[in-house]
Each structure stands twice: as structure tokens, then as C-alpha cells.
Amino acid sequence: MLAALGAASFTAVALPVLGATAASATTAGCQSATVQYRVVDTDGNPVGADWTSQGGFHLWDTPPAAVEVRLAPGQSVGDGCRYPVSLAEYTTEGSNWYTSGHQTFVDKATVYLTAADVADHGDGKRSWQKLKVETPDCYGQIDLYGDDVIYDGKSEEGHGPAPYQPDNIVTPYHLIAAWNGGDQPCAPDEPEAPRPTPSESTPSTPSTPTSPADSTPPAEETTPPTTPEPSATTPSTTSDVPPLETTPPTTPTPSPSRSTPPLAETGSSAPVGLIAGGAALAVVIGAGAVYATTRTRRS
């Protein structure tokens, strides 16, 4: 009887695990898609050229107030395929890529294009998804690219290296179009003034005259810094962007630990009652056997 109970428990536990594996969602079969974009003003009216997939660096004469994006017509996009498109702003040390130097991340916006965003004939008056970032008031760079990574130099998940021309760090990846410009340097961030730490154990001492400082500057300060040579080319661009590898779940699902039983074994559908009943039955049978043996010896 106990052997049969154990076999039934194994079967009941195994079935939910197989069902959970089959229910996992993926976006297998999604291919790269071509993105179209156009600049619009704050009211959503087109500015300059209409829809295009043309790439390029310093493509816009002025920073775009907002950018509308869609998927180019004639494409077949499967259900569940999602294509992230981002617009990011940086402050730079110069007005073009060769003099941009250190870039500092400022702002980013991201949308996700799907089959509903594929253009078709007769869509002239339709509204599309828009991207908008802060408008730089000094030297800066704005990038339109096909992923949702934040290229700010941080190492956490979802972040990537910041653009840096002297070291040929050509980010963002999947760059579609970009702008460089500005007519004045960006004001440096003012460092916080250090706060004095009072100490009760150290009495204050009057200042004493010191000998005049050596008027000869150190040798290393007299050597001008080496100017990095610019890269031979500007970052390449393409309007073909990859899809997300998987569709993120609506709510986070914890991963089962190898050191503990899966959640399916302890849920409401698991044979907890059967297992507990079998254990209780074994205890009762064992107790009865001990009691009978004791009675026999006393008789």
C-alpha cells in the first residue's frame, strides 16, 4: 500500500512541472525590422523631411523636439515580436563627434514597436509613437537607436558604455541616426563644498607664517596634455534593428532554487494531503505494533 502511495505521489508531482515548461513564452522566429522616423514639433506636426529610414551622423541641423517612429511598410511582423527604439541625449565637450570628448548621459526615452506599428497605405493622418528628450543648451549629442539599453557608462544590467571618441567607443549600438552640435561649452558641475568636521579633542592652534612656496611649477604641469587623434570615420548607422530576445513577463516570477523543492510540489495542486496522510498512517501502525508488544510482555 505504501509503495502504491509513493508511486501516486511521484506522478502527481511530475505533471505540474511539465505543464509549467510548456507554458513559457518566447519570441522565436522574430526577425530584424526596418524603422522609419521623422522629426515633429511639440504639437506633433512634421518638421522638414517626411518619413525616412536614412541613417547618418549630424543628420539634423537642430536638436529634434520629438521624433515619431514606426515600422516601414511591406514588412511581416509576427505576433509577440517587439522592437525597442530609443532616443538619448548627452552633453559633450565639443560640437562634433571628433571633439565630443567625454560624453555625459542626460536623458532617454524608449518605445516598443509591434505589428500594430507597421505602416500601410492610408495611414497619413494616423498618430504614431513619439520619443522626446531634453533639448541641450550647450554642446551635445542626440542618438536614435534600436535597443533599450542606457549607454551611461554604468555596469549594471540594462546599461552600457558611454560614447567616447578618443577611445573609439562607438555607442549606442544599433544606431539609426544622430545629431551633434551646440554653440557653447557646457558648464561644469559645481562640486559640493567640504563640510568641516569639528573635533573636541584637538584644540585649535594659531596659524604660523610659512615659507614662501616654490615658484617653480612641477615638471609634469609644464607639459601640455596630449590631444587624442580623431577616429578615421564617424559611427555607422542602420535602420534595421533586432527584436527583443524574449517577451518580459507582466509580473516577475521567482526562479526555483536547486536546494529547495519546486513551488509546484508545495502548491494547492500538489499531493500534500496524500503524503501527510501516508506519514500519519505509518506513525499509527508503528505505535500500534509497539503497544501490542508491550502488552504481550506484561502478560
PDB file of C-alpha atoms in Angstrom:
ATOM      1  CA  MET A   1       0.000   0.000   0.000  1.00  0.00           C
ATOM      2  CA  LEU A   2       2.783   2.437   0.900  1.00  0.00           C
ATOM      3  CA  ALA A   3       4.599   1.586  -2.368  1.00  0.00           C
ATOM      4  CA  ALA A   4       1.464   2.413  -4.341  1.00  0.00           C
ATOM      5  CA  LEU A   5       1.072   5.665  -2.422  1.00  0.00           C
ATOM      6  CA  GLY A   6       4.660   6.671  -3.243  1.00  0.00           C
ATOM      7  CA  ALA A   7       4.136   5.982  -6.961  1.00  0.00           C
ATOM      8  CA  ALA A   8       0.960   8.084  -6.979  1.00  0.00           C
ATOM      9  CA  SER A   9       2.794  10.944  -5.244  1.00  0.00           C
ATOM     10  CA  PHE A  10       5.598  10.913  -7.847  1.00  0.00           C
ATOM     11  CA  THR A  11       3.096  11.075 -10.719  1.00  0.00           C
ATOM     12  CA  ALA A  12       1.156  13.958  -9.151  1.00  0.00           C
ATOM     13  CA  VAL A  13       4.322  15.984  -8.572  1.00  0.00           C
ATOM     14  CA  ALA A  14       5.766  15.470 -12.058  1.00  0.00           C
ATOM     15  CA  LEU A  15       2.714  16.674 -14.028  1.00  0.00           C
ATOM     16  CA  PRO A  16       2.706  20.371 -12.883  1.00  0.00           C
ATOM     17  CA  VAL A  17       6.416  20.724 -13.674  1.00  0.00           C
ATOM     18  CA  LEU A  18       5.919  19.520 -17.261  1.00  0.00           C
ATOM     19  CA  GLY A  19       2.961  21.872 -17.685  1.00  0.00           C
ATOM     20  CA  ALA A  20       4.993  24.898 -16.482  1.00  0.00           C
ATOM     21  CA  THR A  21       7.728  24.194 -19.034  1.00  0.00           C
ATOM     22  CA  ALA A  22       5.296  24.082 -21.927  1.00  0.00           C
ATOM     23  CA  ALA A  23       3.720  27.430 -20.892  1.00  0.00           C
ATOM     24  CA  SER A  24       6.916  29.515 -21.155  1.00  0.00           C
ATOM     25  CA  ALA A  25       6.621  32.379 -23.681  1.00  0.00           C
ATOM     26  CA  THR A  26       9.294  33.159 -26.270  1.00  0.00           C
ATOM     27  CA  THR A  27       9.593  35.287 -29.401  1.00  0.00           C
ATOM     28  CA  ALA A  28      11.272  32.652 -31.547  1.00  0.00           C
ATOM     29  CA  GLY A  29      11.011  33.469 -35.241  1.00  0.00           C
ATOM     30  CA  CYS A  30      11.154  37.283 -34.919  1.00  0.00           C
ATOM     31  CA  GLN A  31      13.465  38.858 -37.487  1.00  0.00           C
ATOM     32  CA  SER A  32      15.094  42.288 -37.717  1.00  0.00           C
ATOM     33  CA  ALA A  33      12.779  45.055 -38.876  1.00  0.00           C
ATOM     34  CA  THR A  34      13.287  48.388 -40.646  1.00  0.00           C
ATOM     35  CA  VAL A  35      12.403  51.505 -38.661  1.00  0.00           C
ATOM     36  CA  GLN A  36      11.152  54.755 -40.195  1.00  0.00           C
ATOM     37  CA  TYR A  37      11.275  58.075 -38.379  1.00  0.00           C
ATOM     38  CA  ARG A  38      10.529  61.789 -38.794  1.00  0.00           C
ATOM     39  CA  VAL A  39      11.014  64.897 -36.679  1.00  0.00           C
ATOM     40  CA  VAL A  40       7.916  66.594 -35.277  1.00  0.00           C
ATOM     41  CA  ASP A  41       7.392  69.738 -33.205  1.00  0.00           C
ATOM     42  CA  THR A  42       5.922  69.869 -29.725  1.00  0.00           C
ATOM     43  CA  ASP A  43       2.400  69.792 -31.218  1.00  0.00           C
ATOM     44  CA  GLY A  44       3.145  66.684 -33.288  1.00  0.00           C
ATOM     45  CA  ASN A  45       3.371  68.458 -36.664  1.00  0.00           C
ATOM     46  CA  PRO A  46       6.071  67.154 -39.051  1.00  0.00           C
ATOM     47  CA  VAL A  47       9.191  69.298 -39.364  1.00  0.00           C
ATOM     48  CA  GLY A  48      11.296  69.149 -42.530  1.00  0.00           C
ATOM     49  CA  ALA A  49      11.568  65.849 -44.387  1.00  0.00           C
ATOM     50  CA  ASP A  50       8.844  63.239 -44.101  1.00  0.00           C
ATOM     51  CA  TRP A  51       9.265  59.574 -43.137  1.00  0.00           C
ATOM     52  CA  THR A  52      12.681  58.130 -43.862  1.00  0.00           C
ATOM     53  CA  SER A  53      14.930  55.216 -42.969  1.00  0.00           C
ATOM     54  CA  GLN A  54      18.090  57.118 -43.914  1.00  0.00           C
ATOM     55  CA  GLY A  55      20.886  56.843 -41.379  1.00  0.00           C
ATOM     56  CA  GLY A  56      23.629  59.343 -40.724  1.00  0.00           C
ATOM     57  CA  PHE A  57      25.537  61.319 -38.128  1.00  0.00           C
ATOM     58  CA  HIS A  58      24.724  65.015 -37.633  1.00  0.00           C
ATOM     59  CA  LEU A  59      21.614  64.274 -39.668  1.00  0.00           C
ATOM     60  CA  TRP A  60      19.528  67.063 -38.118  1.00  0.00           C
ATOM     61  CA  ASP A  61      20.528  70.729 -38.301  1.00  0.00           C
ATOM     62  CA  THR A  62      18.952  71.425 -34.907  1.00  0.00           C
ATOM     63  CA  PRO A  63      18.113  69.176 -31.949  1.00  0.00           C
ATOM     64  CA  PRO A  64      14.782  67.454 -32.630  1.00  0.00           C
ATOM     65  CA  ALA A  65      11.927  68.486 -30.355  1.00  0.00           C
ATOM     66  CA  ALA A  66      10.460  64.988 -30.764  1.00  0.00           C
ATOM     67  CA  VAL A  67      10.827  62.022 -33.115  1.00  0.00           C
ATOM     68  CA  GLU A  68       7.977  59.851 -34.410  1.00  0.00           C
ATOM     69  CA  VAL A  69       8.856  56.228 -35.186  1.00  0.00           C
ATOM     70  CA  ARG A  70       7.119  53.333 -36.923  1.00  0.00           C
ATOM     71  CA  LEU A  71       7.973  50.153 -38.840  1.00  0.00           C
ATOM     72  CA  ALA A  72       8.398  50.587 -42.587  1.00  0.00           C
ATOM     73  CA  PRO A  73       5.524  49.336 -44.781  1.00  0.00           C
ATOM     74  CA  GLY A  74       5.596  45.959 -46.503  1.00  0.00           C
ATOM     75  CA  GLN A  75       7.033  44.048 -43.543  1.00  0.00           C
ATOM     76  CA  SER A  76       5.591  40.933 -41.972  1.00  0.00           C
ATOM     77  CA  VAL A  77       5.885  41.144 -38.193  1.00  0.00           C
ATOM     78  CA  GLY A  78       4.730  38.219 -36.083  1.00  0.00           C
ATOM     79  CA  ASP A  79       2.562  38.488 -33.011  1.00  0.00           C
ATOM     80  CA  GLY A  80       4.666  38.910 -29.882  1.00  0.00           C
ATOM     81  CA  CYS A  81       7.625  40.498 -31.733  1.00  0.00           C
ATOM     82  CA  ARG A  82       8.706  43.766 -30.103  1.00  0.00           C
ATOM     83  CA  TYR A  83      11.289  46.247 -31.394  1.00  0.00           C
ATOM     84  CA  PRO A  84      12.701  48.770 -28.910  1.00  0.00           C
ATOM     85  CA  VAL A  85      13.636  52.204 -30.266  1.00  0.00           C
ATOM     86  CA  SER A  86      15.285  54.795 -28.016  1.00  0.00           C
ATOM     87  CA  LEU A  87      16.251  58.457 -28.145  1.00  0.00           C
ATOM     88  CA  ALA A  88      19.061  59.554 -25.811  1.00  0.00           C
ATOM     89  CA  GLU A  89      20.724  62.883 -25.051  1.00  0.00           C
ATOM     90  CA  TYR A  90      24.295  63.565 -23.915  1.00  0.00           C
ATOM     91  CA  THR A  91      26.313  66.650 -23.108  1.00  0.00           C
ATOM     92  CA  THR A  92      29.731  66.697 -24.792  1.00  0.00           C
ATOM     93  CA  GLU A  93      32.981  68.646 -24.775  1.00  0.00           C
ATOM     94  CA  GLY A  94      32.702  69.755 -28.404  1.00  0.00           C
ATOM     95  CA  SER A  95      30.196  70.470 -31.151  1.00  0.00           C
ATOM     96  CA  ASN A  96      31.039  67.457 -33.367  1.00  0.00           C
ATOM     97  CA  TRP A  97      31.985  63.806 -32.995  1.00  0.00           C
ATOM     98  CA  TYR A  98      35.744  64.423 -33.270  1.00  0.00           C
ATOM     99  CA  THR A  99      35.732  66.984 -30.440  1.00  0.00           C
ATOM    100  CA  SER A 100      32.969  65.395 -28.349  1.00  0.00           C
ATOM    101  CA  GLY A 101      35.432  64.003 -25.785  1.00  0.00           C
ATOM    102  CA  HIS A 102      33.760  62.772 -22.615  1.00  0.00           C
ATOM    103  CA  GLN A 103      30.009  62.438 -23.030  1.00  0.00           C
ATOM    104  CA  THR A 104      27.640  62.637 -20.083  1.00  0.00           C
ATOM    105  CA  PHE A 105      24.260  60.914 -20.225  1.00  0.00           C
ATOM    106  CA  VAL A 106      21.322  63.285 -19.626  1.00  0.00           C
ATOM    107  CA  ASP A 107      18.016  61.800 -20.738  1.00  0.00           C
ATOM    108  CA  LYS A 108      16.457  58.821 -22.561  1.00  0.00           C
ATOM    109  CA  ALA A 109      13.057  57.749 -23.890  1.00  0.00           C
ATOM    110  CA  THR A 110      12.106  54.295 -25.253  1.00  0.00           C
ATOM    111  CA  VAL A 111       9.102  52.879 -27.109  1.00  0.00           C
ATOM    112  CA  TYR A 112       8.415  49.311 -28.297  1.00  0.00           C
ATOM    113  CA  LEU A 113       7.143  48.820 -31.834  1.00  0.00           C
ATOM    114  CA  THR A 114       4.949  45.832 -32.721  1.00  0.00           C
ATOM    115  CA  ALA A 115       2.913  44.561 -35.667  1.00  0.00           C
ATOM    116  CA  ALA A 116       0.401  47.343 -34.931  1.00  0.00           C
ATOM    117  CA  ASP A 117       3.091  49.921 -35.807  1.00  0.00           C
ATOM    118  CA  VAL A 118       3.732  48.702 -39.372  1.00  0.00           C
ATOM    119  CA  ALA A 119       2.854  51.494 -41.815  1.00  0.00           C
ATOM    120  CA  ASP A 120       0.339  50.928 -44.583  1.00  0.00           C
ATOM    121  CA  HIS A 121      -1.380  52.933 -47.294  1.00  0.00           C
ATOM    122  CA  GLY A 122      -3.945  55.370 -45.950  1.00  0.00           C
ATOM    123  CA  ASP A 123      -2.085  55.955 -42.665  1.00  0.00           C
ATOM    124  CA  GLY A 124      -1.387  59.605 -43.448  1.00  0.00           C
ATOM    125  CA  LYS A 125      -3.435  61.000 -40.558  1.00  0.00           C
ATOM    126  CA  ARG A 126      -2.664  58.288 -38.055  1.00  0.00           C
ATOM    127  CA  SER A 127      -0.703  59.132 -34.910  1.00  0.00           C
ATOM    128  CA  TRP A 128       2.476  57.158 -34.182  1.00  0.00           C
ATOM    129  CA  GLN A 129       4.630  56.560 -31.148  1.00  0.00           C
ATOM    130  CA  LYS A 130       6.829  59.527 -30.200  1.00  0.00           C
ATOM    131  CA  LEU A 131      10.195  59.909 -28.494  1.00  0.00           C
ATOM    132  CA  LYS A 132      11.223  63.103 -26.713  1.00  0.00           C
ATOM    133  CA  VAL A 133      14.246  64.068 -24.607  1.00  0.00           C
ATOM    134  CA  GLU A 134      15.516  67.306 -23.110  1.00  0.00           C
ATOM    135  CA  THR A 135      16.867  69.865 -25.555  1.00  0.00           C
ATOM    136  CA  PRO A 136      20.572  70.573 -24.851  1.00  0.00           C
ATOM    137  CA  ASP A 137      21.567  74.199 -24.269  1.00  0.00           C
ATOM    138  CA  CYS A 138      25.285  73.556 -24.845  1.00  0.00           C
ATOM    139  CA  TYR A 139      27.498  71.104 -26.767  1.00  0.00           C
ATOM    140  CA  GLY A 140      25.591  67.853 -27.016  1.00  0.00           C
ATOM    141  CA  GLN A 141      24.687  64.706 -28.903  1.00  0.00           C
ATOM    142  CA  ILE A 142      21.310  63.043 -29.532  1.00  0.00           C
ATOM    143  CA  ASP A 143      21.126  59.408 -30.681  1.00  0.00           C
ATOM    144  CA  LEU A 144      18.232  57.450 -32.173  1.00  0.00           C
ATOM    145  CA  TYR A 145      18.946  53.721 -31.829  1.00  0.00           C
ATOM    146  CA  GLY A 146      17.290  50.315 -31.913  1.00  0.00           C
ATOM    147  CA  ASP A 147      17.509  48.888 -28.389  1.00  0.00           C
ATOM    148  CA  ASP A 148      16.535  49.889 -24.855  1.00  0.00           C
ATOM    149  CA  VAL A 149      19.985  49.948 -23.208  1.00  0.00           C
ATOM    150  CA  ILE A 150      21.057  53.061 -21.259  1.00  0.00           C
ATOM    151  CA  TYR A 151      24.566  53.911 -22.502  1.00  0.00           C
ATOM    152  CA  ASP A 152      25.766  55.873 -19.488  1.00  0.00           C
ATOM    153  CA  GLY A 153      28.960  54.010 -18.591  1.00  0.00           C
ATOM    154  CA  LYS A 154      27.457  52.020 -15.715  1.00  0.00           C
ATOM    155  CA  SER A 155      27.942  48.268 -15.364  1.00  0.00           C
ATOM    156  CA  GLU A 156      24.506  47.267 -14.046  1.00  0.00           C
ATOM    157  CA  GLU A 157      22.121  45.183 -16.141  1.00  0.00           C
ATOM    158  CA  GLY A 158      20.441  47.313 -18.790  1.00  0.00           C
ATOM    159  CA  HIS A 159      23.375  49.756 -19.010  1.00  0.00           C
ATOM    160  CA  GLY A 160      26.286  50.049 -21.425  1.00  0.00           C
ATOM    161  CA  PRO A 161      29.456  52.063 -22.142  1.00  0.00           C
ATOM    162  CA  ALA A 162      29.028  55.773 -22.786  1.00  0.00           C
ATOM    163  CA  PRO A 163      30.181  57.103 -26.190  1.00  0.00           C
ATOM    164  CA  TYR A 164      33.809  58.256 -26.133  1.00  0.00           C
ATOM    165  CA  GLN A 165      35.506  59.174 -29.403  1.00  0.00           C
ATOM    166  CA  PRO A 166      39.158  59.192 -28.186  1.00  0.00           C
ATOM    167  CA  ASP A 167      38.910  55.505 -27.199  1.00  0.00           C
ATOM    168  CA  ASN A 168      36.731  54.655 -30.210  1.00  0.00           C
ATOM    169  CA  ILE A 169      33.789  53.604 -28.009  1.00  0.00           C
ATOM    170  CA  VAL A 170      31.119  53.873 -30.669  1.00  0.00           C
ATOM    171  CA  THR A 171      27.873  53.534 -28.740  1.00  0.00           C
ATOM    172  CA  PRO A 172      24.908  53.303 -28.737  1.00  0.00           C
ATOM    173  CA  TYR A 173      24.767  50.053 -30.664  1.00  0.00           C
ATOM    174  CA  HIS A 174      22.139  49.644 -33.408  1.00  0.00           C
ATOM    175  CA  LEU A 175      22.445  53.378 -34.134  1.00  0.00           C
ATOM    176  CA  ILE A 176      19.810  54.664 -36.579  1.00  0.00           C
ATOM    177  CA  ALA A 177      20.533  58.400 -36.737  1.00  0.00           C
ATOM    178  CA  ALA A 178      22.271  61.042 -34.620  1.00  0.00           C
ATOM    179  CA  TRP A 179      22.929  64.743 -34.095  1.00  0.00           C
ATOM    180  CA  ASN A 180      25.952  66.645 -32.813  1.00  0.00           C
ATOM    181  CA  GLY A 181      26.006  70.373 -32.205  1.00  0.00           C
ATOM    182  CA  GLY A 182      25.743  73.278 -29.821  1.00  0.00           C
ATOM    183  CA  ASP A 183      27.342  76.710 -29.736  1.00  0.00           C
ATOM    184  CA  GLN A 184      28.816  76.903 -26.235  1.00  0.00           C
ATOM    185  CA  PRO A 185      30.606  74.692 -23.735  1.00  0.00           C
ATOM    186  CA  CYS A 186      28.576  73.055 -21.023  1.00  0.00           C
ATOM    187  CA  ALA A 187      29.048  74.479 -17.537  1.00  0.00           C
ATOM    188  CA  PRO A 188      30.908  72.020 -15.294  1.00  0.00           C
ATOM    189  CA  ASP A 189      29.083  70.657 -12.298  1.00  0.00           C
ATOM    190  CA  GLU A 190      29.967  72.628  -9.194  1.00  0.00           C
ATOM    191  CA  PRO A 191      31.483  70.346  -6.552  1.00  0.00           C
ATOM    192  CA  GLU A 192      29.943  70.436  -3.108  1.00  0.00           C
ATOM    193  CA  ALA A 193      31.923  72.428  -0.559  1.00  0.00           C
ATOM    194  CA  PRO A 194      33.534  70.123   2.015  1.00  0.00           C
ATOM    195  CA  ARG A 195      31.955  70.314   5.431  1.00  0.00           C
ATOM    196  CA  PRO A 196      34.388  70.821   8.316  1.00  0.00           C
ATOM    197  CA  THR A 197      34.369  68.071  10.911  1.00  0.00           C
ATOM    198  CA  PRO A 198      34.709  69.600  14.399  1.00  0.00           C
ATOM    199  CA  SER A 199      36.902  67.745  16.851  1.00  0.00           C
ATOM    200  CA  GLU A 200      36.643  68.363  20.591  1.00  0.00           C
ATOM    201  CA  SER A 201      39.914  66.571  21.395  1.00  0.00           C
ATOM    202  CA  THR A 202      42.088  68.671  19.091  1.00  0.00           C
ATOM    203  CA  PRO A 203      42.464  72.281  20.268  1.00  0.00           C
ATOM    204  CA  SER A 204      42.758  74.955  17.669  1.00  0.00           C
ATOM    205  CA  THR A 205      46.233  76.387  17.142  1.00  0.00           C
ATOM    206  CA  PRO A 206      47.078  79.810  15.825  1.00  0.00           C
ATOM    207  CA  SER A 207      48.362  79.989  12.323  1.00  0.00           C
ATOM    208  CA  THR A 208      52.079  80.380  11.891  1.00  0.00           C
ATOM    209  CA  PRO A 209      53.824  82.055   8.991  1.00  0.00           C
ATOM    210  CA  THR A 210      55.078  79.632   6.411  1.00  0.00           C
ATOM    211  CA  SER A 211      57.939  79.937   3.998  1.00  0.00           C
ATOM    212  CA  PRO A 212      57.006  81.162   0.533  1.00  0.00           C
ATOM    213  CA  ALA A 213      56.088  78.402  -1.855  1.00  0.00           C
ATOM    214  CA  ASP A 214      58.496  77.399  -4.539  1.00  0.00           C
ATOM    215  CA  SER A 215      57.697  79.467  -7.615  1.00  0.00           C
ATOM    216  CA  THR A 216      58.903  76.752  -9.959  1.00  0.00           C
ATOM    217  CA  PRO A 217      55.956  74.601 -11.111  1.00  0.00           C
ATOM    218  CA  PRO A 218      56.385  70.836 -11.240  1.00  0.00           C
ATOM    219  CA  ALA A 219      57.762  69.459 -14.473  1.00  0.00           C
ATOM    220  CA  GLU A 220      54.616  67.482 -15.263  1.00  0.00           C
ATOM    221  CA  GLU A 221      52.444  70.606 -15.160  1.00  0.00           C
ATOM    222  CA  THR A 222      54.502  72.341 -17.827  1.00  0.00           C
ATOM    223  CA  THR A 223      53.875  69.554 -20.335  1.00  0.00           C
ATOM    224  CA  PRO A 224      50.655  70.155 -22.325  1.00  0.00           C
ATOM    225  CA  PRO A 225      48.246  67.208 -22.432  1.00  0.00           C
ATOM    226  CA  THR A 226      48.371  65.022 -25.489  1.00  0.00           C
ATOM    227  CA  THR A 227      45.459  65.685 -27.839  1.00  0.00           C
ATOM    228  CA  PRO A 228      43.912  62.391 -28.941  1.00  0.00           C
ATOM    229  CA  GLU A 229      43.777  61.848 -32.656  1.00  0.00           C
ATOM    230  CA  PRO A 230      40.252  61.634 -34.054  1.00  0.00           C
ATOM    231  CA  SER A 231      38.906  58.404 -35.431  1.00  0.00           C
ATOM    232  CA  ALA A 232      39.014  57.923 -39.174  1.00  0.00           C
ATOM    233  CA  THR A 233      35.250  57.630 -39.521  1.00  0.00           C
ATOM    234  CA  THR A 234      32.082  58.643 -37.747  1.00  0.00           C
ATOM    235  CA  PRO A 235      29.819  55.966 -36.204  1.00  0.00           C
ATOM    236  CA  SER A 236      27.987  53.864 -38.763  1.00  0.00           C
ATOM    237  CA  THR A 237      24.195  53.805 -38.781  1.00  0.00           C
ATOM    238  CA  THR A 238      21.487  51.403 -39.911  1.00  0.00           C
ATOM    239  CA  SER A 239      17.695  51.473 -39.713  1.00  0.00           C
ATOM    240  CA  ASP A 240      17.433  47.668 -39.401  1.00  0.00           C
ATOM    241  CA  VAL A 241      17.015  46.865 -35.711  1.00  0.00           C
ATOM    242  CA  PRO A 242      16.815  43.489 -33.910  1.00  0.00           C
ATOM    243  CA  PRO A 243      13.810  42.388 -31.831  1.00  0.00           C
ATOM    244  CA  LEU A 244      13.828  41.727 -28.146  1.00  0.00           C
ATOM    245  CA  GLU A 245      15.034  38.190 -27.496  1.00  0.00           C
ATOM    246  CA  THR A 246      12.173  37.379 -25.128  1.00  0.00           C
ATOM    247  CA  THR A 247       8.933  38.986 -24.053  1.00  0.00           C
ATOM    248  CA  PRO A 248       9.269  40.196 -20.448  1.00  0.00           C
ATOM    249  CA  PRO A 249       6.586  38.815 -18.109  1.00  0.00           C
ATOM    250  CA  THR A 250       3.893  41.112 -16.736  1.00  0.00           C
ATOM    251  CA  THR A 251       4.906  40.269 -13.169  1.00  0.00           C
ATOM    252  CA  PRO A 252       8.292  38.892 -12.065  1.00  0.00           C
ATOM    253  CA  THR A 253       8.325  35.146 -11.440  1.00  0.00           C
ATOM    254  CA  PRO A 254      10.901  33.840  -8.928  1.00  0.00           C
ATOM    255  CA  SER A 255      13.214  31.127 -10.199  1.00  0.00           C
ATOM    256  CA  PRO A 256      13.092  27.823  -8.264  1.00  0.00           C
ATOM    257  CA  SER A 257      16.169  27.109  -6.176  1.00  0.00           C
ATOM    258  CA  ARG A 258      18.040  23.853  -6.658  1.00  0.00           C
ATOM    259  CA  SER A 259      18.411  23.479  -2.891  1.00  0.00           C
ATOM    260  CA  THR A 260      14.656  23.571  -2.223  1.00  0.00           C
ATOM    261  CA  PRO A 261      11.725  21.709  -3.827  1.00  0.00           C
ATOM    262  CA  PRO A 262       9.978  23.473  -6.743  1.00  0.00           C
ATOM    263  CA  LEU A 263       6.921  25.558  -5.915  1.00  0.00           C
ATOM    264  CA  ALA A 264       4.771  23.025  -7.769  1.00  0.00           C
ATOM    265  CA  GLU A 265       5.450  20.459  -5.026  1.00  0.00           C
ATOM    266  CA  THR A 266       4.053  22.701  -2.304  1.00  0.00           C
ATOM    267  CA  GLY A 267       1.125  24.335  -4.110  1.00  0.00           C
ATOM    268  CA  SER A 268      -2.551  23.583  -3.784  1.00  0.00           C
ATOM    269  CA  SER A 269      -2.395  21.056  -6.651  1.00  0.00           C
ATOM    270  CA  ALA A 270       0.412  19.022  -5.078  1.00  0.00           C
ATOM    271  CA  PRO A 271      -0.407  15.776  -3.168  1.00  0.00           C
ATOM    272  CA  VAL A 272       0.444  17.254   0.225  1.00  0.00           C
ATOM    273  CA  GLY A 273      -2.641  15.647   1.836  1.00  0.00           C
ATOM    274  CA  LEU A 274      -1.794  12.228   0.452  1.00  0.00           C
ATOM    275  CA  ILE A 275       1.819  12.417   1.591  1.00  0.00           C
ATOM    276  CA  ALA A 276       0.851  13.719   5.030  1.00  0.00           C
ATOM    277  CA  GLY A 277      -1.843  11.040   5.334  1.00  0.00           C
ATOM    278  CA  GLY A 278       0.629   8.297   4.421  1.00  0.00           C
ATOM    279  CA  ALA A 279       3.085   9.573   7.001  1.00  0.00           C
ATOM    280  CA  ALA A 280       0.394   9.705   9.689  1.00  0.00           C
ATOM    281  CA  LEU A 281      -0.741   6.160   8.829  1.00  0.00           C
ATOM    282  CA  ALA A 282       2.832   4.902   9.176  1.00  0.00           C
ATOM    283  CA  VAL A 283       3.097   6.525  12.607  1.00  0.00           C
ATOM    284  CA  VAL A 284      -0.188   4.960  13.781  1.00  0.00           C
ATOM    285  CA  ILE A 285       0.793   1.472  12.568  1.00  0.00           C
ATOM    286  CA  GLY A 286       4.178   1.726  14.256  1.00  0.00           C
ATOM    287  CA  ALA A 287       2.658   2.911  17.524  1.00  0.00           C
ATOM    288  CA  GLY A 288       0.163   0.054  17.466  1.00  0.00           C
ATOM    289  CA  ALA A 289       2.918  -2.513  16.995  1.00  0.00           C
ATOM    290  CA  VAL A 290       4.881  -1.147  19.952  1.00  0.00           C
ATOM    291  CA  TYR A 291       1.789  -1.152  22.183  1.00  0.00           C
ATOM    292  CA  ALA A 292       0.915  -4.766  21.273  1.00  0.00           C
ATOM    293  CA  THR A 293       4.461  -5.950  22.014  1.00  0.00           C
ATOM    294  CA  THR A 294       4.423  -4.255  25.406  1.00  0.00           C
ATOM    295  CA  ARG A 295       1.091  -5.869  26.367  1.00  0.00           C
ATOM    296  CA  THR A 296       2.386  -9.313  25.387  1.00  0.00           C
ATOM    297  CA  ARG A 297       5.494  -8.992  27.568  1.00  0.00           C
ATOM    298  CA  ARG A 298       3.494  -7.864  30.619  1.00  0.00           C
ATOM    299  CA  SER A 299       1.073 -10.753  30.294  1.00  0.00           C
TER     300      SER A 299
END
